[in-house]
Short mmCIF file of C-alpha atoms and ligand atoms in Angstrom, two decimals:
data_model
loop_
_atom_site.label_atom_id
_atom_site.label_comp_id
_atom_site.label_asym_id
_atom_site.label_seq_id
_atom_site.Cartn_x
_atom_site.Cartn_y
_atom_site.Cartn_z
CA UNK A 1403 0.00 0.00 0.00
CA UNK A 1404 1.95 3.65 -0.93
CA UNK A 1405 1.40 5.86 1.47
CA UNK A 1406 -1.25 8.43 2.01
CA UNK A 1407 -0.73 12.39 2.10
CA UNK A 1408 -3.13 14.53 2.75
CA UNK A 1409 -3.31 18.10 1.56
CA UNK A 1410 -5.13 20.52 3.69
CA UNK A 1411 -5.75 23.36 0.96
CA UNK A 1412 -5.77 23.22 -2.57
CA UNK A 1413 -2.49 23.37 -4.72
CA UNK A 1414 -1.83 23.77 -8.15
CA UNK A 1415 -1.63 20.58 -10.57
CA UNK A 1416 1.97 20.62 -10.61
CA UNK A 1417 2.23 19.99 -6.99
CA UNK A 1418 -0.57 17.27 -7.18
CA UNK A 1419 0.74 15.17 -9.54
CA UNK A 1420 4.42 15.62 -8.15
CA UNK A 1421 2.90 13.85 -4.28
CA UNK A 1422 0.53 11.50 -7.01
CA UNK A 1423 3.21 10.29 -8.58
CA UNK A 1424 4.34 8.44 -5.65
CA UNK A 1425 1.99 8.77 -3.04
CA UNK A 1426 -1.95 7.80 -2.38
CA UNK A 1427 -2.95 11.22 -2.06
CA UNK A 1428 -6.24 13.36 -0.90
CA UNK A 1429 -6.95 17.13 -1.11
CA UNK A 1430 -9.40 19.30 0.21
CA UNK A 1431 -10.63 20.91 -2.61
CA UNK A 1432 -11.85 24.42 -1.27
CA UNK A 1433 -9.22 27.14 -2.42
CA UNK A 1434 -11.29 29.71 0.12
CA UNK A 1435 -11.92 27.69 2.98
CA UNK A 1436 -9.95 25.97 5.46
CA UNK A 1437 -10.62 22.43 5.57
CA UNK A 1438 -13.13 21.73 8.51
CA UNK A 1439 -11.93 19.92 11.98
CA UNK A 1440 -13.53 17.24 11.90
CA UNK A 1441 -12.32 16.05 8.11
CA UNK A 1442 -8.87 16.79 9.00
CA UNK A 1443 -8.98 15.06 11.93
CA UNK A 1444 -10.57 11.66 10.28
CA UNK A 1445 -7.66 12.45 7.31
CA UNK A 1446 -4.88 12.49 9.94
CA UNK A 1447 -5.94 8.92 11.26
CA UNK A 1448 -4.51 7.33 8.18
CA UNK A 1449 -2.27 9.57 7.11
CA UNK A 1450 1.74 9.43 6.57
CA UNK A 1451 2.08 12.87 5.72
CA UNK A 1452 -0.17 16.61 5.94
CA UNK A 1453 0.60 19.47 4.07
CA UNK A 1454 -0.68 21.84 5.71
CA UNK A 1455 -1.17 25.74 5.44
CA UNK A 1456 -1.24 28.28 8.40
CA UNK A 1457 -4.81 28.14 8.73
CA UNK A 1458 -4.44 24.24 10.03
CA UNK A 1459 -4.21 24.24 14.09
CA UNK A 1460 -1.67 21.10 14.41
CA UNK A 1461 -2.04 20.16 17.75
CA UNK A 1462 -1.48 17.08 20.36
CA UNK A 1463 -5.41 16.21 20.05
CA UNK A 1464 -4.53 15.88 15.72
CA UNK A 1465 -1.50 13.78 16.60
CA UNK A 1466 -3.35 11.84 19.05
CA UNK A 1467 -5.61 11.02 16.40
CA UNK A 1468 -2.69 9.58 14.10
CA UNK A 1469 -1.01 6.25 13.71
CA UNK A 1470 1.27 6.27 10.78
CA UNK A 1471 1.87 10.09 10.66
CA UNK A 1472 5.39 10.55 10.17
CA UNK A 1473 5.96 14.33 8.53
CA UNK A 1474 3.77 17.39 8.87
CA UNK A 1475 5.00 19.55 6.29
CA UNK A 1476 3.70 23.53 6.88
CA UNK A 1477 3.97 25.68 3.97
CA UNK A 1478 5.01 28.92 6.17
CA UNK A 1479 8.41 29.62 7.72
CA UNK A 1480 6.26 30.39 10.72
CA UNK A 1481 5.13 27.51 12.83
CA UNK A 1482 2.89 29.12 15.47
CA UNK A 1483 -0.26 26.82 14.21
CA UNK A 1484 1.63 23.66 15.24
CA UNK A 1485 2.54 22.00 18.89
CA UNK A 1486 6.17 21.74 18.24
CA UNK A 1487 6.59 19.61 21.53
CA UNK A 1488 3.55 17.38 21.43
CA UNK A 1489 5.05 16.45 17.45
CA UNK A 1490 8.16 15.65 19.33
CA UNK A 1491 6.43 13.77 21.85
CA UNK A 1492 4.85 11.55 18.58
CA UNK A 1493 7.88 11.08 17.11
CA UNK A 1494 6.28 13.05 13.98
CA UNK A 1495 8.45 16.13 11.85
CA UNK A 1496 8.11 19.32 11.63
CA UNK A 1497 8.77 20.96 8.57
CA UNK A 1498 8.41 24.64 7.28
CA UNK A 1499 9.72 26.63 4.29
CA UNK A 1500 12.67 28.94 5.24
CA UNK A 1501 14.84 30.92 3.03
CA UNK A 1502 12.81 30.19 -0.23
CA UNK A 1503 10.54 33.45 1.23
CA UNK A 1504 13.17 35.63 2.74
CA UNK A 1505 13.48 38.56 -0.25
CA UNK A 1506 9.90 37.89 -1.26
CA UNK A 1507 8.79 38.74 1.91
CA UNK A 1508 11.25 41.44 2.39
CA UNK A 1509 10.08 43.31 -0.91
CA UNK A 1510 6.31 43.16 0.57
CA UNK A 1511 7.21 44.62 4.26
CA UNK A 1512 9.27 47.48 2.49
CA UNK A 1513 6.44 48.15 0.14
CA UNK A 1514 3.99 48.12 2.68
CA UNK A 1515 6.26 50.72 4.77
CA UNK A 1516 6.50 52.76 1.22
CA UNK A 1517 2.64 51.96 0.87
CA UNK A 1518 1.85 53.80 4.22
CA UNK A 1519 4.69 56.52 4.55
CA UNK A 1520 3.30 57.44 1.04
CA UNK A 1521 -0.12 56.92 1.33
CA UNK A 1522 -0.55 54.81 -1.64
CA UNK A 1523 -3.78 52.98 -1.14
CA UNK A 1524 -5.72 55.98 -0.06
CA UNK A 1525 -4.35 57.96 -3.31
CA UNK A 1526 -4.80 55.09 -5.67
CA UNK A 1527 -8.59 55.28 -3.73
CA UNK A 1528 -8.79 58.87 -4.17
CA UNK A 1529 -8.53 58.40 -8.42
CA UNK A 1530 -11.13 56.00 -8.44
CA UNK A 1531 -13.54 57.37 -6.30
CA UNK A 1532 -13.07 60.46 -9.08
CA UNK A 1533 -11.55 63.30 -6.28
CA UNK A 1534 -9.04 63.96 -8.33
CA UNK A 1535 -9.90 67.43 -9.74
CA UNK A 1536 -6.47 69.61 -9.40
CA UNK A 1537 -3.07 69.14 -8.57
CA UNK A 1538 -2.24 71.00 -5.26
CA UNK A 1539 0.51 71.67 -2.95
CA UNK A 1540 -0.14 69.64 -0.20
CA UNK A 1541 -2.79 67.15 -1.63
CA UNK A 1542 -2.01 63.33 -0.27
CA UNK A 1543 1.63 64.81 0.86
CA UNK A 1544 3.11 61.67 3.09
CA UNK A 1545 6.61 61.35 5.03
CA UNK A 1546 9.84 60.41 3.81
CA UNK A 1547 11.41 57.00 3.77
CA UNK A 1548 14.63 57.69 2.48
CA UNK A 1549 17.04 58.75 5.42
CA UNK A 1550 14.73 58.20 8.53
CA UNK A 1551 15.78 55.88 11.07
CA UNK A 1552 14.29 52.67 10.91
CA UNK A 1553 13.85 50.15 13.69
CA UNK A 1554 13.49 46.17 13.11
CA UNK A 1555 12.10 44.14 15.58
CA UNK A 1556 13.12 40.74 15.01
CA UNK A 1557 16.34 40.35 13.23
CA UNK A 1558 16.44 36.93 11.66
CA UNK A 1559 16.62 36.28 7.48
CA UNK A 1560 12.91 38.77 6.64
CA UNK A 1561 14.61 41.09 9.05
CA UNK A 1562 18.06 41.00 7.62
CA UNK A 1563 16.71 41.47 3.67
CA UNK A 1564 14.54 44.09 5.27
CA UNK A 1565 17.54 45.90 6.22
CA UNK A 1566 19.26 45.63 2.92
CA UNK A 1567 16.09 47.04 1.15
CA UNK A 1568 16.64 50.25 3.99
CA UNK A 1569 19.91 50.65 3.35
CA UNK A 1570 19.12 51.18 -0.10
CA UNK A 1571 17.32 53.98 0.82
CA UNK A 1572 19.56 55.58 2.84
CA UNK A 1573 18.32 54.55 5.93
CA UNK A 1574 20.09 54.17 9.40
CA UNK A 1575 19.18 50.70 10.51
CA UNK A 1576 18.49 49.96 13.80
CA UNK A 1577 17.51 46.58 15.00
CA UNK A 1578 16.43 44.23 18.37
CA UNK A 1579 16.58 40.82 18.75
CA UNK A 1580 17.41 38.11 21.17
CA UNK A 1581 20.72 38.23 19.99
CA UNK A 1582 23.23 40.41 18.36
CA UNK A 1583 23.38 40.13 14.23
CA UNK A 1584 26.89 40.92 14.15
CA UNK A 1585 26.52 40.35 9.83
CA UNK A 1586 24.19 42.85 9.65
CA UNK A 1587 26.08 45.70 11.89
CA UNK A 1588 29.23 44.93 10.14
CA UNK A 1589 27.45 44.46 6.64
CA UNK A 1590 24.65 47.19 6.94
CA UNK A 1591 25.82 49.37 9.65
CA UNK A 1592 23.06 48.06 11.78
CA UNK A 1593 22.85 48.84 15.52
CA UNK A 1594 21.43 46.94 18.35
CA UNK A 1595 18.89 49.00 20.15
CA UNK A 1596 17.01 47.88 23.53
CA UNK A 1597 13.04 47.74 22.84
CA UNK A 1598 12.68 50.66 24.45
CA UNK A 1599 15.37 52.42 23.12
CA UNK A 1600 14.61 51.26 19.11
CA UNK A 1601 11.13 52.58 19.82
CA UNK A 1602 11.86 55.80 20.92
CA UNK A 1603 14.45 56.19 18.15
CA UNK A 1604 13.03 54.62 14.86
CA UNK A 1605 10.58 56.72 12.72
CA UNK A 1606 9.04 53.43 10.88
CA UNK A 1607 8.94 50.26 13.30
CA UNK A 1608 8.87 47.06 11.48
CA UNK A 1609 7.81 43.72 13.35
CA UNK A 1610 9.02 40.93 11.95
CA UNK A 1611 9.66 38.65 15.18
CA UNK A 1612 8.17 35.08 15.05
CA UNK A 1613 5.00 34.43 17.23
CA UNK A 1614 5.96 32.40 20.22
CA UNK A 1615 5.08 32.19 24.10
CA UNK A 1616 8.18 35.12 24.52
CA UNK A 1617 6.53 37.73 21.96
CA UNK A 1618 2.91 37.22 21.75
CA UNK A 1619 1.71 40.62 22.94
CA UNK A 1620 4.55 42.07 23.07
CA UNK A 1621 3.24 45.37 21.55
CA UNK A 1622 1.10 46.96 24.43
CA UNK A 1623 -0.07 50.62 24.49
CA UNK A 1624 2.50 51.77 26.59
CA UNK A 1625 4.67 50.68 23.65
CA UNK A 1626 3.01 52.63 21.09
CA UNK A 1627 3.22 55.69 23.74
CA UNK A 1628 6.94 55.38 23.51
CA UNK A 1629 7.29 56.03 19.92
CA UNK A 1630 7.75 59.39 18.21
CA UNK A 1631 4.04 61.26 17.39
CA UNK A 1632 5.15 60.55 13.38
CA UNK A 1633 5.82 56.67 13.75
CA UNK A 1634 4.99 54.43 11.43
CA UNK A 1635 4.15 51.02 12.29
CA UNK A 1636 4.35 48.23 10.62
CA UNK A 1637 3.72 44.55 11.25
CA UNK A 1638 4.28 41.82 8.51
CA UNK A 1639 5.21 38.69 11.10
CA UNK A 1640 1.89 37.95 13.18
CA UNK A 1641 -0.96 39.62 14.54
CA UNK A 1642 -1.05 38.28 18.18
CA UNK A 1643 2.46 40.09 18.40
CA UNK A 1644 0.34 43.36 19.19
CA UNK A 1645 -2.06 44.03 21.17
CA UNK A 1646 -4.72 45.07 18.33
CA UNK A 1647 -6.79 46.89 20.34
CA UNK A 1648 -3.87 48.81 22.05
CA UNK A 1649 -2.69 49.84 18.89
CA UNK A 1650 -6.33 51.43 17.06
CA UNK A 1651 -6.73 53.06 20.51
CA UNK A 1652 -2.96 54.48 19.82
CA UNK A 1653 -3.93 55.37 16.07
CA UNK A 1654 -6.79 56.81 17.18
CA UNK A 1655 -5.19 59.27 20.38
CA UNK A 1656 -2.55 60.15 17.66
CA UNK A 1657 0.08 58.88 19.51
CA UNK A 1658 1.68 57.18 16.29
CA UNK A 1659 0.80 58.48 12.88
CA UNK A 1660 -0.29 55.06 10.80
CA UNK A 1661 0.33 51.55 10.39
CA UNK A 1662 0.86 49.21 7.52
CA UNK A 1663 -0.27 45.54 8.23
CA UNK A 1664 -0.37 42.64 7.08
CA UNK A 1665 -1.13 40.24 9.40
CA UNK A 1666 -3.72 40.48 12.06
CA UNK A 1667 -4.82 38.92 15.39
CA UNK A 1668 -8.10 37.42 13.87
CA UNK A 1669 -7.67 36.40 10.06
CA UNK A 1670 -9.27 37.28 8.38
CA UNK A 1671 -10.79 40.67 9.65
CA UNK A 1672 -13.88 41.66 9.65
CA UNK A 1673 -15.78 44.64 7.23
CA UNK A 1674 -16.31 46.22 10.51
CA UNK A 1675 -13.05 46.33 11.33
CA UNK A 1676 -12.23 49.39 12.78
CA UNK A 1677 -9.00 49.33 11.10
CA UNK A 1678 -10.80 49.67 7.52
CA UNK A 1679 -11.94 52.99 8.38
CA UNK A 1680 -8.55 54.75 9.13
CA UNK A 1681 -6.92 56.33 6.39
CA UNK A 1682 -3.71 56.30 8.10
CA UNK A 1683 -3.68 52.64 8.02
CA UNK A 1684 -3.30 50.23 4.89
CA UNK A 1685 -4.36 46.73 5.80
CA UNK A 1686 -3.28 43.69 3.68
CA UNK A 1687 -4.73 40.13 3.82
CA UNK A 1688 -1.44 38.07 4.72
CA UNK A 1689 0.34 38.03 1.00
CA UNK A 1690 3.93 38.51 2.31
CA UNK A 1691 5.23 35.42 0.69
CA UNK A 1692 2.66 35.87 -2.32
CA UNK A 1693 4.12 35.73 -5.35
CA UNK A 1694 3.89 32.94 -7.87
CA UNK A 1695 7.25 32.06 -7.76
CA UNK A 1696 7.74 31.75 -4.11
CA UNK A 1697 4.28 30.02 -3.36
CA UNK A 1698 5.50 27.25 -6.02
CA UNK A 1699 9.11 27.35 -4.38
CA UNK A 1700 7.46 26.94 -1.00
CA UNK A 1701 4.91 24.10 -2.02
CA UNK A 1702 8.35 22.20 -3.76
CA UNK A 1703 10.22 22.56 -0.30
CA UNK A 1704 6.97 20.66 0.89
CA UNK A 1705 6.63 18.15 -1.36
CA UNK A 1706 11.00 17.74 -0.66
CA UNK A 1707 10.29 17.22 3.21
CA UNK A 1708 7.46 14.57 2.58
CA UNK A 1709 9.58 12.69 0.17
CA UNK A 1710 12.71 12.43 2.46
CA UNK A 1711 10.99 12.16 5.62
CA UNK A 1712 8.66 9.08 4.02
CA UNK A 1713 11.62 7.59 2.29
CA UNK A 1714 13.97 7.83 4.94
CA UNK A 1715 15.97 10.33 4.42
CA UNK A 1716 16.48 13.91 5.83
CA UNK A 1717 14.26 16.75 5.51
CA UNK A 1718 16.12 20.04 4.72
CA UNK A 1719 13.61 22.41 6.52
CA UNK A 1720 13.48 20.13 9.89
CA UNK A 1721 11.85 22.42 12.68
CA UNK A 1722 11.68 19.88 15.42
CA UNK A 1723 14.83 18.35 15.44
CA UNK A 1724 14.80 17.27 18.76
CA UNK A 1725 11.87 14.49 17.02
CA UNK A 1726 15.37 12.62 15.77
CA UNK A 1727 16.02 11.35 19.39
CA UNK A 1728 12.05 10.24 20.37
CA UNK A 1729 12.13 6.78 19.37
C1 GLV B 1231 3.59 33.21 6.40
O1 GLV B 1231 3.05 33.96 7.15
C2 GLV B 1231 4.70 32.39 6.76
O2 GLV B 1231 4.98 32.21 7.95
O3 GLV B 1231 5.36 31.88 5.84
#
C-alpha cells in the first residue's frame, strides 16, 4: 500500500501530480476555505504525511488522532499553528519553508512601509472614487522614507533582507533581537537597540519577530506611547504580536501616525473592522510570501520534506529536530 498524504488546501496541478506520482494522495478541494476539523482530523488517522497551510491548528489532540503520521510539512516559515513539543512527543516532523521566502517577503514589508509613509492605497482610492480634480501643494503629501531611522524588531533572514532594502534607501538601521546580528552591523551598519530604546528612536517600526510564548503581545499601548508622534508602524510577522486593540486606541489618540499591516490577530478581519476605516492605516490580507514564484518554491520545499521524511531520508527544513532522538 503507498502511502497516504493529505493536503489541507488546494495546490496547483503541478504539486498534485508531483505527491501523485508516488503517493496515495487526498486534497481538500476548497481554495477559500480551510478544511473543517472534523475532516482533517478523520484524514490524519490514516495519514503518513499533511501538508498543511497556516490556517491548520496542528495540535497534540490531531496527533493523538494519528497512527502512521510521520511528517507534517507547513507551507510557512512560521510555525505558530503547530505544537512543536507534542510532534516531538509523537515522534512526527516538523517541517516549514525557510529561506525560499526571505526577499519575497522582504520586498512586501518594504512596500507596505512605502505603501503607508506614502499613502498609496488611499491615493490610488482617491482616483477611483473620481476626487481627483487639481493638482495642489499639499494634496495626499506623506513622510519620507529615504534617510529616517528605521527600527526592526526581530532580526532573523525577513529582518536582515529588510535591512538591505533600507539601506538602499539611505536609511540608518536599527535593529532588536534576542541576539546580536553581528553580519548585519558589520554588513549594513546596523545597531542593536534595547526595545525601548529602538522605539523611541526609529521613525518606521517594522515587526518581523516570530510568534511564540516570549513575543505574543509584546506590543502593548504603553509601547506605542513610547514612539515618536510621526511613527509608522508596521507589522508583517503575526498579529497576536500586538495588542490590536492597544494599537487602534494608539492610532486613534494620535500617539503614532499610521500603520501598515499585514497580518492580524483574527484572520481574516472583519468589514467592521475598525481598522478599515482609518486612512492612516493600509491593511493587507497576509500576502507577504505571495508571489507565484515563491508560493511554487514553497509548495516544492513541501513536497521535498514529505519525500525524504517518508523515504527515509532527511528533511532540509526540519523544525523539530529534537523528534530525531524520540524513538
Ligand atoms: C507566512 O506567514 C509564513 O509564515 O510563511
Amino acid at each position: 500500500m503507498k502511502p497516504f498524504v493529505y493536503v489541507t488546501r488546494q495546490v496547483p496541478d503541478a504539486i498534485y501530480k508531483r505527491l501523485a506520482a508516488k503517493y496515495d494522495v487526498e486534497m481538500w478541494k476548497e481554495a477559500d476555505k480551510a478544511v473543517p476539523r472534523e475532516i482533517l482530523l478523520d484524514k490524519v488517522s490514516k495519514a503518513d504525511a499533511l501538508l498543511t497551510v497556516i490556517t491548520d491548528v496542528v495540535d497534540e489532540e490531531l496527533f493523538s488522532r494519528a497512527s502512521s503520521l510521520k511528517v507534517v510539512a507547513n507551507m510557512a516559515v512560521g510555525i505558530d499553528n503547530i505544537d512543536l513539543d507534542a510532534a516531538s512527543r509523537y515522534g512526527v516532523s516538523i517541517c516549514n519553508t525557510p529561506d525560499v521566502l526571505t526577499d519575497t517577503t522582504a520586498d512586501l514589508t518594504f512596500t507596505l512601509l512605502l505603501a503607508t509613509a506614502r499613502r498609496v492605497t488611499e491615493a490610488a482610492e482617491f482616483v477611483k472614487e473620481g476626487k481627483w480634480t487639481s493638482w495642489a501643494p499639499m494634496m495626499l503629501v506623506g513622510t519620507d522614507v529615504h534617510h529616517k531611522k528605521i527600527g526592526i524588531v526581530g532580526m532573523g533572514k525577513i529582518g536582515t533582507a529588510v535591512a538591505k532594502r533600507a539601506a538602499g534607501f539611505d536609511m540608518d538601521i536599527l535593529y532588536h533581537n534576542r541576539n546580536r546580528h553581528e553580519v548585519a552591523e558589520e554588513m549594513l551598519g546596523a545597531q542593536y537597540r534595547s526595545l525601548d530604546g529602538l522605539l523611541e528612536e526609529a521613525d518606521f517600526i517594522v515587526c518581523l519577530a516570530p510568534l511564540n510564548d516570549d513575543t505574543r503581545g509584546l506590543f502593548q499601548r504603553e509601547h506605542f506611547q513610547k514612539m515618536k508622534k510621526e511613527a509608522i508602524f508596521i507589522n508583517a510577522s503575526r498579529g497576536p504580536i500586538i495588542n490590536e486593540q492597544a494599537l487602534i486606541e494608539a492610532l486613534e489618540a494620535k500617539e503614532i501616525a499610521a500603520a501598515g499591516l499585514d497580518v492580524f490577530d483574527k484572520e481574516p478581519i472583519h468589514t467592521d473592522h475598525p481598522f478599515l476605516t482609518m486612512k492612516n492605516v493600509v491593511s493587507l490580507p497576509h500576502i507577504g510570501s505571495a508571489t507565484k514564484e515563491t508560493r511554487m518554491a514553497m509548495m516544492r520545499t513541501c513536497c521535498e520534506n514529505i519525500e525524504a521524511v517518508i523515504d527515509d531520508g532527511h528533511p532540509r527544513t526540519l523544525v523539530n529536530k529534537e523528534v530525531l532522538h524520540f524513538d
